[in-house]
CSV table of C-alpha atoms in Angstrom, one decimal:
chain,number,residue,atom,x,y,z
A,1,UNK,CA,-30.2,-133.4,75.8
A,2,UNK,CA,-32.7,-134.9,78.4
A,3,UNK,CA,-32.4,-138.0,79.9
A,4,UNK,CA,-34.6,-139.8,77.8
A,5,UNK,CA,-32.8,-138.7,74.6
A,6,UNK,CA,-29.6,-140.1,76.3
A,7,UNK,CA,-31.1,-143.4,76.7
A,8,UNK,CA,-32.1,-143.4,73.3
A,9,UNK,CA,-28.7,-142.7,72.0
A,10,UNK,CA,-27.4,-145.5,74.2
A,11,UNK,CA,-29.7,-147.8,72.7
A,12,UNK,CA,-28.8,-146.6,69.5
A,13,UNK,CA,-25.2,-147.1,70.1
A,14,UNK,CA,-25.9,-151.1,71.1
A,15,UNK,CA,-25.7,-150.4,75.0
A,16,UNK,CA,-22.9,-148.9,77.1
A,17,UNK,CA,-20.8,-152.0,76.6
A,18,UNK,CA,-20.6,-151.3,72.9
A,19,UNK,CA,-19.0,-147.9,73.6
A,20,UNK,CA,-15.5,-148.2,73.0
A,21,UNK,CA,-14.6,-144.5,73.8
A,22,UNK,CA,-16.0,-140.9,74.5
A,23,UNK,CA,-14.3,-138.3,72.9
A,24,UNK,CA,-14.9,-134.3,73.2
A,25,UNK,CA,-14.0,-131.9,70.3
A,26,UNK,CA,-15.0,-128.3,70.9
A,27,UNK,CA,-18.7,-128.8,70.8
A,28,UNK,CA,-19.3,-132.3,69.7
A,29,UNK,CA,-19.3,-135.5,71.7
A,30,UNK,CA,-18.3,-138.6,69.6
A,31,UNK,CA,-19.0,-142.1,70.7
A,32,UNK,CA,-16.6,-144.8,69.2
A,33,UNK,CA,-18.4,-148.0,69.0
A,34,UNK,CA,-16.7,-151.5,69.4
A,35,UNK,CA,-19.0,-153.1,66.7
A,36,UNK,CA,-21.2,-151.6,64.1
A,37,UNK,CA,-23.4,-154.6,63.9
A,38,UNK,CA,-24.6,-154.2,67.5
A,39,UNK,CA,-26.3,-150.9,66.7
A,40,UNK,CA,-30.0,-150.6,67.1
A,41,UNK,CA,-31.0,-148.1,64.1
A,42,UNK,CA,-34.7,-148.9,64.9
A,43,UNK,CA,-34.8,-146.6,67.7
A,44,UNK,CA,-38.1,-144.7,67.0
A,45,UNK,CA,-36.9,-141.0,67.7
A,46,UNK,CA,-33.3,-141.5,66.1
A,47,UNK,CA,-33.9,-138.5,63.7
A,48,UNK,CA,-34.9,-136.5,66.6
A,49,UNK,CA,-31.5,-137.1,67.9
A,50,UNK,CA,-29.8,-135.2,65.5
A,51,UNK,CA,-26.6,-137.4,65.6
A,52,UNK,CA,-24.1,-137.8,62.7
A,53,UNK,CA,-23.2,-141.3,62.0
A,54,UNK,CA,-19.9,-142.2,60.2
A,55,UNK,CA,-18.3,-145.7,59.3
A,56,UNK,CA,-14.5,-145.3,58.7
A,57,UNK,CA,-13.0,-148.9,58.0
A,58,UNK,CA,-13.9,-151.1,61.1
A,59,UNK,CA,-14.5,-148.1,63.1
A,60,UNK,CA,-18.1,-146.6,63.5
A,61,UNK,CA,-18.8,-143.4,65.4
A,62,UNK,CA,-21.9,-141.4,66.4
A,63,UNK,CA,-21.5,-137.7,66.8
A,64,UNK,CA,-23.7,-135.2,68.5
A,65,UNK,CA,-23.4,-131.3,68.9
A,66,UNK,CA,-23.1,-130.9,72.6
A,67,UNK,CA,-22.2,-127.4,73.4
A,68,UNK,CA,-23.1,-127.5,76.8
A,69,UNK,CA,-21.0,-130.7,77.6
A,70,UNK,CA,-24.3,-132.3,79.4
A,71,UNK,CA,-23.8,-135.5,77.1
A,72,UNK,CA,-20.1,-135.9,77.8
A,73,UNK,CA,-20.4,-135.4,81.4
A,74,UNK,CA,-23.5,-137.8,81.7
A,75,UNK,CA,-21.4,-140.3,80.1
A,76,UNK,CA,-18.4,-139.8,81.8
A,77,UNK,CA,-20.3,-139.9,85.4
A,78,UNK,CA,-21.7,-143.4,83.8
A,79,UNK,CA,-18.5,-144.6,83.2
A,80,UNK,CA,-19.2,-145.0,79.7
A,81,UNK,CA,-15.9,-145.4,77.5
A,82,UNK,CA,-13.3,-145.2,80.1
A,83,UNK,CA,-11.9,-149.0,80.0
A,84,UNK,CA,-9.9,-148.6,76.9
A,85,UNK,CA,-7.8,-146.1,75.5
A,86,UNK,CA,-5.6,-146.3,72.3
A,87,UNK,CA,-5.4,-143.9,69.5
A,88,UNK,CA,-8.5,-143.3,67.2
A,89,UNK,CA,-8.0,-143.0,63.5
A,90,UNK,CA,-8.1,-139.6,62.1
A,91,UNK,CA,-11.5,-138.8,60.5
A,92,UNK,CA,-11.2,-136.2,57.6
A,93,UNK,CA,-13.5,-133.4,58.2
A,94,UNK,CA,-16.0,-133.0,55.2
A,95,UNK,CA,-16.4,-129.3,55.6
A,96,UNK,CA,-14.4,-126.6,57.2
A,97,UNK,CA,-16.1,-124.1,59.4
A,98,UNK,CA,-16.4,-120.7,58.2
A,99,UNK,CA,-16.1,-117.4,60.0
A,100,UNK,CA,-20.0,-117.1,60.1
A,101,UNK,CA,-20.3,-120.7,61.7
A,102,UNK,CA,-17.3,-119.7,64.2
A,103,UNK,CA,-19.4,-116.3,65.2
A,104,UNK,CA,-22.4,-118.2,65.6
A,105,UNK,CA,-20.7,-120.9,67.9
A,106,UNK,CA,-19.3,-117.9,70.2
A,107,UNK,CA,-23.3,-116.7,70.5
A,108,UNK,CA,-24.7,-120.4,71.1
A,109,UNK,CA,-23.7,-120.3,74.8
A,110,UNK,CA,-25.2,-116.7,75.4
A,111,UNK,CA,-28.6,-117.5,74.0
A,112,UNK,CA,-30.2,-118.1,77.3
A,113,UNK,CA,-29.4,-114.8,78.6
A,114,UNK,CA,-30.1,-113.2,75.0
A,115,UNK,CA,-33.5,-114.8,74.5
A,116,UNK,CA,-34.6,-114.3,78.3
A,117,UNK,CA,-33.6,-110.7,77.9
A,118,UNK,CA,-35.4,-110.6,74.5
A,119,UNK,CA,-38.7,-111.9,75.9
A,120,UNK,CA,-38.4,-109.5,78.9
A,121,UNK,CA,-37.8,-106.3,76.6
A,122,UNK,CA,-40.9,-107.4,74.1
A,123,UNK,CA,-43.2,-107.9,77.0
A,124,UNK,CA,-42.5,-104.3,78.0
A,125,UNK,CA,-42.6,-102.8,74.5
A,126,UNK,CA,-46.2,-104.5,74.5
A,127,UNK,CA,-47.2,-102.8,77.6
A,128,UNK,CA,-45.6,-99.5,76.5
A,129,UNK,CA,-47.7,-99.8,73.3
A,130,UNK,CA,-50.9,-100.7,75.2
A,131,UNK,CA,-50.2,-97.7,77.1
A,132,UNK,CA,-49.7,-95.3,74.2
A,133,UNK,CA,-53.4,-96.3,72.8
A,134,UNK,CA,-55.4,-97.1,75.9
A,135,UNK,CA,-57.8,-94.6,76.7
A,136,UNK,CA,-56.9,-94.8,80.5
A,137,UNK,CA,-53.9,-93.0,81.7
A,138,UNK,CA,-51.4,-95.5,82.9
A,139,UNK,CA,-48.5,-92.8,83.0
A,140,UNK,CA,-47.6,-93.8,86.6
A,141,UNK,CA,-46.7,-97.1,85.6
A,142,UNK,CA,-44.4,-96.1,82.9
A,143,UNK,CA,-42.8,-93.7,85.0
A,144,UNK,CA,-42.6,-95.9,87.9
A,145,UNK,CA,-39.3,-97.2,89.4
A,146,UNK,CA,-40.4,-100.7,89.1
A,147,UNK,CA,-41.0,-100.3,85.3
A,148,UNK,CA,-37.5,-98.7,85.1
A,149,UNK,CA,-35.8,-101.4,87.0
A,150,UNK,CA,-37.6,-104.0,84.8
A,151,UNK,CA,-36.5,-102.1,81.3
A,152,UNK,CA,-32.6,-102.0,82.9
A,153,UNK,CA,-32.8,-105.9,83.4
A,154,UNK,CA,-33.9,-106.3,80.0
A,155,UNK,CA,-31.1,-103.9,78.5
A,156,UNK,CA,-28.4,-105.1,80.7
A,157,UNK,CA,-27.3,-108.2,78.5
A,158,UNK,CA,-27.2,-106.2,75.5
A,159,UNK,CA,-25.2,-103.5,77.4
A,160,UNK,CA,-22.8,-106.0,78.8
A,161,UNK,CA,-22.7,-108.2,75.5
A,162,UNK,CA,-19.2,-107.5,74.4
A,163,UNK,CA,-17.9,-108.7,77.7
A,164,UNK,CA,-20.2,-111.9,77.4
A,165,UNK,CA,-18.9,-112.3,73.9
A,166,UNK,CA,-15.2,-111.8,74.8
A,167,UNK,CA,-15.7,-114.7,77.6
A,168,UNK,CA,-17.4,-117.2,75.1
A,169,UNK,CA,-14.8,-116.4,72.5
A,170,UNK,CA,-11.8,-117.1,75.0
A,171,UNK,CA,-13.6,-120.3,76.1
A,172,UNK,CA,-13.7,-121.7,72.7
A,173,UNK,CA,-10.1,-121.1,71.6
A,174,UNK,CA,-9.0,-121.8,75.1
A,175,UNK,CA,-7.6,-118.4,76.1
A,176,UNK,CA,-7.6,-116.7,79.4
A,177,UNK,CA,-11.1,-115.7,80.2
A,178,UNK,CA,-10.4,-113.1,82.6
A,179,UNK,CA,-8.1,-111.0,80.4
A,180,UNK,CA,-10.5,-111.4,77.6
A,181,UNK,CA,-13.4,-110.2,80.0
A,182,UNK,CA,-11.2,-107.1,80.8
A,183,UNK,CA,-10.7,-106.5,77.2
A,184,UNK,CA,-14.3,-106.6,76.4
A,185,UNK,CA,-15.3,-104.3,79.4
A,186,UNK,CA,-12.6,-101.8,78.1
A,187,UNK,CA,-15.2,-99.4,76.6
A,188,UNK,CA,-17.6,-99.3,79.7
A,189,UNK,CA,-14.6,-97.9,81.7
A,190,UNK,CA,-16.3,-94.4,82.9
A,191,UNK,CA,-13.1,-92.6,82.0
A,192,UNK,CA,-12.9,-94.3,78.6
A,193,UNK,CA,-16.4,-93.5,78.2
A,194,UNK,CA,-16.3,-89.9,79.1
A,195,UNK,CA,-13.2,-89.5,76.9
A,196,UNK,CA,-15.0,-90.9,74.1
A,197,UNK,CA,-18.3,-89.0,74.2
A,198,UNK,CA,-16.5,-85.7,74.6
A,199,UNK,CA,-16.8,-82.8,72.4
A,200,UNK,CA,-12.8,-82.9,71.9
A,201,UNK,CA,-11.3,-85.0,68.9
A,202,UNK,CA,-9.6,-87.9,70.6
A,203,UNK,CA,-6.1,-89.2,69.8
A,204,UNK,CA,-4.1,-91.9,71.0
A,205,UNK,CA,-0.2,-91.8,70.3
A,206,UNK,CA,-1.1,-89.3,67.6
A,207,UNK,CA,-3.4,-91.3,66.0
A,208,UNK,CA,-7.0,-90.1,65.7
A,209,UNK,CA,-9.8,-92.3,67.4
A,210,UNK,CA,-13.4,-92.2,66.4
A,211,UNK,CA,-15.3,-90.9,69.3
A,212,UNK,CA,-17.8,-93.8,69.2
A,213,UNK,CA,-17.4,-96.5,72.0
A,214,UNK,CA,-20.0,-98.7,70.2
A,215,UNK,CA,-17.9,-99.0,67.3
A,216,UNK,CA,-14.8,-100.7,69.1
A,217,UNK,CA,-17.3,-102.7,71.3
A,218,UNK,CA,-19.1,-104.3,68.2
A,219,UNK,CA,-19.2,-107.9,68.2
A,220,UNK,CA,-17.0,-108.8,65.1
A,221,UNK,CA,-14.0,-106.6,66.7
A,222,UNK,CA,-14.3,-108.2,70.1
A,223,UNK,CA,-14.0,-111.6,68.4
A,224,UNK,CA,-10.9,-110.8,66.4
A,225,UNK,CA,-9.5,-109.0,69.5
A,226,UNK,CA,-9.7,-112.3,71.7
A,227,UNK,CA,-8.4,-114.5,68.6
A,228,UNK,CA,-5.3,-112.1,68.3
A,229,UNK,CA,-4.9,-112.5,72.3
A,230,UNK,CA,-5.0,-116.3,72.1
A,231,UNK,CA,-2.2,-116.3,69.8
A,232,UNK,CA,0.0,-113.6,71.5
A,233,UNK,CA,-0.7,-115.4,74.7
A,234,UNK,CA,0.6,-118.8,73.2
A,235,UNK,CA,3.7,-117.1,71.8
A,236,UNK,CA,4.7,-115.4,74.8
A,237,UNK,CA,4.1,-118.3,77.2
A,238,UNK,CA,6.4,-120.4,74.9
A,239,UNK,CA,9.2,-118.0,75.4
A,240,UNK,CA,8.6,-116.6,78.7
A,241,UNK,CA,11.1,-117.9,81.8
A,242,UNK,CA,9.5,-119.8,84.3
A,243,UNK,CA,9.4,-117.3,86.8
A,244,UNK,CA,7.2,-114.7,84.6
A,245,UNK,CA,4.6,-117.6,83.0
A,246,UNK,CA,1.2,-116.4,83.8
A,247,UNK,CA,2.2,-112.8,84.0
A,248,UNK,CA,4.1,-111.6,81.0
A,249,UNK,CA,1.4,-112.8,78.6
A,250,UNK,CA,-1.5,-110.5,80.3
A,251,UNK,CA,0.9,-107.7,80.8
A,252,UNK,CA,1.9,-107.6,77.0
A,253,UNK,CA,-1.6,-107.9,75.9
A,254,UNK,CA,-2.8,-105.0,78.0
A,255,UNK,CA,0.6,-103.3,77.0
A,256,UNK,CA,0.7,-104.2,73.1
A,257,UNK,CA,-2.4,-105.7,72.1
A,258,UNK,CA,-5.0,-103.2,73.2
A,259,UNK,CA,-3.2,-100.3,71.9
A,260,UNK,CA,-2.5,-102.0,68.5
A,261,UNK,CA,-6.5,-102.5,68.3
A,262,UNK,CA,-7.3,-98.7,68.9
A,263,UNK,CA,-4.5,-97.4,66.6
A,264,UNK,CA,-5.9,-99.9,63.9
A,265,UNK,CA,-9.6,-99.4,64.5
A,266,UNK,CA,-9.3,-95.6,65.3
A,267,UNK,CA,-8.6,-94.4,61.6
A,268,UNK,CA,-11.2,-97.0,60.3
A,269,UNK,CA,-13.7,-95.5,62.6
A,270,UNK,CA,-12.6,-92.2,61.6
A,271,UNK,CA,-12.8,-92.7,58.0
A,272,UNK,CA,-16.3,-94.2,58.4
A,273,UNK,CA,-17.7,-91.4,60.3
A,274,UNK,CA,-16.6,-89.1,57.6
A,275,UNK,CA,-17.4,-91.0,54.4
A,276,UNK,CA,-20.5,-93.0,55.7
A,277,UNK,CA,-23.1,-90.0,55.9
A,278,UNK,CA,-22.0,-88.5,52.6
A,279,UNK,CA,-22.2,-91.8,50.6
A,280,UNK,CA,-25.8,-92.3,51.9
A,281,UNK,CA,-26.9,-89.0,51.6
A,282,UNK,CA,-25.6,-89.0,47.9
A,283,UNK,CA,-27.3,-92.3,47.2
A,284,UNK,CA,-30.6,-91.4,48.6
A,285,UNK,CA,-30.7,-88.1,46.6
A,286,UNK,CA,-29.4,-89.7,43.5
A,287,UNK,CA,-30.7,-93.2,43.5
A,288,UNK,CA,-33.0,-93.5,46.3
A,289,UNK,CA,-34.3,-97.0,45.4
A,290,UNK,CA,-30.8,-98.5,44.8
A,291,UNK,CA,-29.8,-97.1,48.5
A,292,UNK,CA,-32.8,-98.5,50.2
A,293,UNK,CA,-32.4,-101.9,48.7
A,294,UNK,CA,-28.7,-101.7,49.4
A,295,UNK,CA,-29.2,-100.7,52.8
A,296,UNK,CA,-31.8,-103.5,53.2
A,297,UNK,CA,-29.3,-106.0,52.1
A,298,UNK,CA,-26.2,-105.0,54.3
A,299,UNK,CA,-27.8,-104.0,57.4
A,300,UNK,CA,-27.4,-106.8,59.1
A,301,UNK,CA,-23.7,-106.6,58.2
A,302,UNK,CA,-23.5,-103.1,59.4
A,303,UNK,CA,-25.1,-104.5,63.0
A,304,UNK,CA,-21.9,-107.2,63.1
A,305,UNK,CA,-19.8,-104.4,62.6
A,306,UNK,CA,-21.2,-101.8,64.8
A,307,UNK,CA,-22.0,-99.5,61.7
A,308,UNK,CA,-25.5,-99.4,61.9
A,309,UNK,CA,-25.5,-96.6,64.7
A,310,UNK,CA,-24.2,-94.1,62.3
A,311,UNK,CA,-27.5,-94.1,60.6
A,312,UNK,CA,-29.4,-92.7,63.7
A,313,UNK,CA,-28.3,-89.2,63.1
A,314,UNK,CA,-29.3,-89.6,59.5
A,315,UNK,CA,-32.7,-90.9,60.6
A,316,UNK,CA,-33.0,-87.9,63.0
A,317,UNK,CA,-32.2,-85.3,60.3
A,318,UNK,CA,-34.6,-86.9,57.9
A,319,UNK,CA,-37.4,-86.4,60.2
A,320,UNK,CA,-36.3,-83.0,61.2
A,321,UNK,CA,-36.0,-81.8,57.4
A,322,UNK,CA,-38.5,-83.9,55.5
A,323,UNK,CA,-40.9,-85.0,58.4
A,324,UNK,CA,-40.1,-88.6,57.4
A,325,UNK,CA,-37.4,-91.1,57.0
A,326,UNK,CA,-36.7,-93.4,54.1
A,327,UNK,CA,-34.0,-95.0,56.1
A,328,UNK,CA,-35.9,-96.1,59.2
A,329,UNK,CA,-38.2,-98.9,57.3
A,330,UNK,CA,-35.0,-100.6,56.3
A,331,UNK,CA,-34.4,-101.8,59.8
A,332,UNK,CA,-37.8,-103.4,59.7
A,333,UNK,CA,-37.1,-105.5,56.3
A,334,UNK,CA,-33.9,-106.6,57.6
A,335,UNK,CA,-35.2,-107.9,61.0
A,336,UNK,CA,-37.9,-109.6,59.0
A,337,UNK,CA,-35.7,-111.4,56.7
A,338,UNK,CA,-33.6,-112.9,59.4
A,339,UNK,CA,-36.8,-114.2,60.9
A,340,UNK,CA,-38.0,-115.6,57.5
A,341,UNK,CA,-34.8,-117.4,57.1
A,342,UNK,CA,-34.6,-118.7,60.9
A,343,UNK,CA,-38.2,-120.1,60.6
A,344,UNK,CA,-37.1,-122.1,57.5
A,345,UNK,CA,-33.8,-123.0,59.1
A,346,UNK,CA,-35.5,-124.6,61.8
A,347,UNK,CA,-38.4,-125.8,59.8
A,348,UNK,CA,-35.3,-128.0,57.6
A,349,UNK,CA,-33.5,-129.2,61.0
A,350,UNK,CA,-34.1,-132.5,62.3
A,351,UNK,CA,-32.7,-131.7,65.8
A,352,UNK,CA,-35.3,-130.8,68.1
A,353,UNK,CA,-33.5,-128.4,70.5
A,354,UNK,CA,-32.3,-126.4,67.3
A,355,UNK,CA,-35.7,-126.2,66.1
A,356,UNK,CA,-37.0,-124.9,69.4
A,357,UNK,CA,-34.3,-122.1,69.2
A,358,UNK,CA,-35.0,-121.3,65.7
A,359,UNK,CA,-38.8,-120.6,66.3
A,360,UNK,CA,-37.9,-118.8,69.3
A,361,UNK,CA,-35.5,-116.6,67.6
A,362,UNK,CA,-38.2,-116.2,64.6
A,363,UNK,CA,-40.5,-114.6,67.1
A,364,UNK,CA,-38.3,-112.2,68.6
A,365,UNK,CA,-36.7,-111.1,65.4
A,366,UNK,CA,-40.4,-110.3,64.3
A,367,UNK,CA,-40.5,-108.0,67.4
A,368,UNK,CA,-37.6,-106.3,67.2
A,369,UNK,CA,-34.7,-108.4,68.7
A,370,UNK,CA,-32.8,-110.0,65.7
A,371,UNK,CA,-29.8,-111.4,67.5
A,372,UNK,CA,-31.1,-114.8,68.3
A,373,UNK,CA,-32.0,-115.4,64.8
A,374,UNK,CA,-29.1,-113.8,63.0
A,375,UNK,CA,-26.1,-115.3,65.3
A,376,UNK,CA,-27.4,-118.3,66.9
A,377,UNK,CA,-29.4,-119.7,63.8
A,378,UNK,CA,-28.8,-118.2,60.5
A,379,UNK,CA,-25.0,-117.9,60.8
A,380,UNK,CA,-24.8,-121.7,61.3
A,381,UNK,CA,-25.6,-122.1,57.7
A,382,UNK,CA,-24.2,-119.9,54.6
A,383,UNK,CA,-27.4,-120.5,52.9
A,384,UNK,CA,-29.7,-119.2,55.7
A,385,UNK,CA,-27.3,-116.1,56.4
A,386,UNK,CA,-27.3,-115.1,52.5
A,387,UNK,CA,-30.9,-115.7,52.0
A,388,UNK,CA,-31.7,-113.4,54.9
A,389,UNK,CA,-29.6,-110.5,53.3
A,390,UNK,CA,-31.3,-111.2,50.0
A,391,UNK,CA,-34.6,-111.0,51.7
A,392,UNK,CA,-33.6,-107.7,53.2
A,393,UNK,CA,-32.7,-106.4,49.7
A,394,UNK,CA,-36.0,-107.7,48.0
A,395,UNK,CA,-37.9,-106.0,51.0
A,396,UNK,CA,-35.7,-102.9,50.7
A,397,UNK,CA,-36.3,-102.8,46.8
A,398,UNK,CA,-39.9,-102.7,47.3
A,399,UNK,CA,-39.8,-99.8,50.0
A,400,UNK,CA,-37.4,-97.9,47.7
A,401,UNK,CA,-39.9,-98.2,44.8
A,402,UNK,CA,-43.0,-97.3,46.6
A,403,UNK,CA,-41.4,-94.8,48.6
A,404,UNK,CA,-42.3,-96.1,51.9
A,405,UNK,CA,-41.7,-93.9,54.8
A,406,UNK,CA,-41.6,-93.7,58.7
A,407,UNK,CA,-43.3,-90.6,60.2
A,408,UNK,CA,-42.1,-90.9,63.7
A,409,UNK,CA,-38.8,-92.1,65.3
A,410,UNK,CA,-39.0,-95.8,66.1
A,411,UNK,CA,-35.7,-97.7,66.2
A,412,UNK,CA,-36.5,-101.1,67.2
A,413,UNK,CA,-37.5,-102.6,64.0
A,414,UNK,CA,-40.3,-104.4,65.2
A,415,UNK,CA,-43.9,-105.3,64.0
A,416,UNK,CA,-45.1,-103.3,67.1
A,417,UNK,CA,-43.9,-100.1,65.5
A,418,UNK,CA,-46.2,-100.3,62.6
A,419,UNK,CA,-48.3,-97.5,63.6
A,420,UNK,CA,-45.1,-95.6,63.1
A,421,UNK,CA,-46.0,-95.7,59.4
A,422,UNK,CA,-49.4,-94.9,59.4
A,423,UNK,CA,-50.0,-91.7,56.9
A,424,UNK,CA,-53.5,-90.1,56.3
A,425,UNK,CA,-54.5,-90.1,53.0
A,426,UNK,CA,-51.8,-92.5,51.8
A,427,UNK,CA,-51.3,-96.3,51.4
A,428,UNK,CA,-48.1,-96.1,53.2
A,429,UNK,CA,-49.3,-98.6,55.7
A,430,UNK,CA,-50.5,-101.0,53.1
A,431,UNK,CA,-47.1,-100.9,51.4
A,432,UNK,CA,-45.3,-101.7,54.6
A,433,UNK,CA,-47.3,-104.8,55.2
A,434,UNK,CA,-46.6,-105.9,51.6
A,435,UNK,CA,-42.8,-105.2,51.9
A,436,UNK,CA,-42.8,-107.1,55.2
A,437,UNK,CA,-44.3,-110.2,53.4
A,438,UNK,CA,-41.9,-109.8,50.6
A,439,UNK,CA,-38.8,-109.7,52.8
A,440,UNK,CA,-40.2,-112.7,54.7
A,441,UNK,CA,-41.1,-114.8,52.1
A,442,UNK,CA,-38.1,-114.3,50.2
A,443,UNK,CA,-35.6,-115.2,52.8
A,444,UNK,CA,-37.6,-117.9,53.8
A,445,UNK,CA,-38.3,-119.5,50.5
A,446,UNK,CA,-34.5,-119.3,49.5
A,447,UNK,CA,-33.3,-120.7,52.6
A,448,UNK,CA,-35.6,-123.8,52.5
A,449,UNK,CA,-35.0,-124.3,48.8
A,450,UNK,CA,-31.0,-123.9,49.3
A,451,UNK,CA,-30.7,-126.2,52.6
A,452,UNK,CA,-32.7,-128.9,50.8
A,453,UNK,CA,-30.3,-128.7,48.1
A,454,UNK,CA,-27.5,-128.8,50.4
A,455,UNK,CA,-28.9,-131.9,52.0
A,456,UNK,CA,-29.2,-133.6,48.8
A,457,UNK,CA,-25.5,-133.2,47.9
A,458,UNK,CA,-24.3,-134.4,51.2
């Protein structure tokens, strides 16, 4: 929120003198007004402020999503709302936040880093594409240390994403940020990485653990682990003697919680490692259309749980045995569906900053980086996220019916990889383009319609 918007908000509230108290609740800053009759609702850009005005009895409040605390800190620095205390009336919440919304809350503060890295990765991908199809030899640029360093900069945010997610989760639930960061970085410890990437089966206290470090560092498992950490910390701190406070909770976290997570997720990952390839192969052989449609629908969910990495060996096997892959196109329609839902969500929003984020996220999703669209935009609205899954299913159904295939290994799900679908003597590339349009339109139209329907019932 910039200075002009803060000035407009103060004018809407009837001036600084009409603000009795400023209250901060998680990611929302609420202004409690003295006299609702002094509000100036004639402010020209009131819709762009994205505020929620509530009147409860004699009290009137103006709420604004303020994740960075910029509005709250600015008002505190101006001395607004400090003169009076007193208890505020309890305001009944009209909607309980879902798990998807909480995950989105975790990712929203990370968006500047994720979007910045995404744009850099897209620029490098465009340079690589021009290099592949250019008539001049620019291999020296692609093999240069400068290009490699830039590529590492773009990948570093995603490599360290489990740590960033752990820190953001701990911040939101008021847990120990540093202990959370240590847990999030467990799978990056060289000895652990070497152990899990070895050829021998890994066991912890007799329990088999899947040799896939990326599964343990998936966002959903990191978030749930930090939530358990917060609960354990509070319990231990409540019963700890004074001399052990601040020490016993981290000790028991490392001693109990982390091994417990490995023991729980280890067998789950092992079972998935054994069953998922057989299930996908069986569906592709017996009902390929259904298989591609289901994969298009659930691919985004697989990304959240870290299950999508198990598809890579299947894709490589398809390319080696058949010369093409039916699974690889699924990634494209899933990402495009997230882009369509993000665009529609942005068009429905009245908040300028959120709309800007949604439009940028749409562009990055179309070019192979769906995390901003999926986590920061679509997960905030269940209608948007479910519509994105529906769009992925629609695109997957079209791809399955027309037997759309990829003839080379890509893996980023970007529109820049459309040449991978060029097949001599067939309409494969045309069907890819049609499937992309179907996926984008289905997710976008359903999102726009459902969000409009929700707004009418508010």
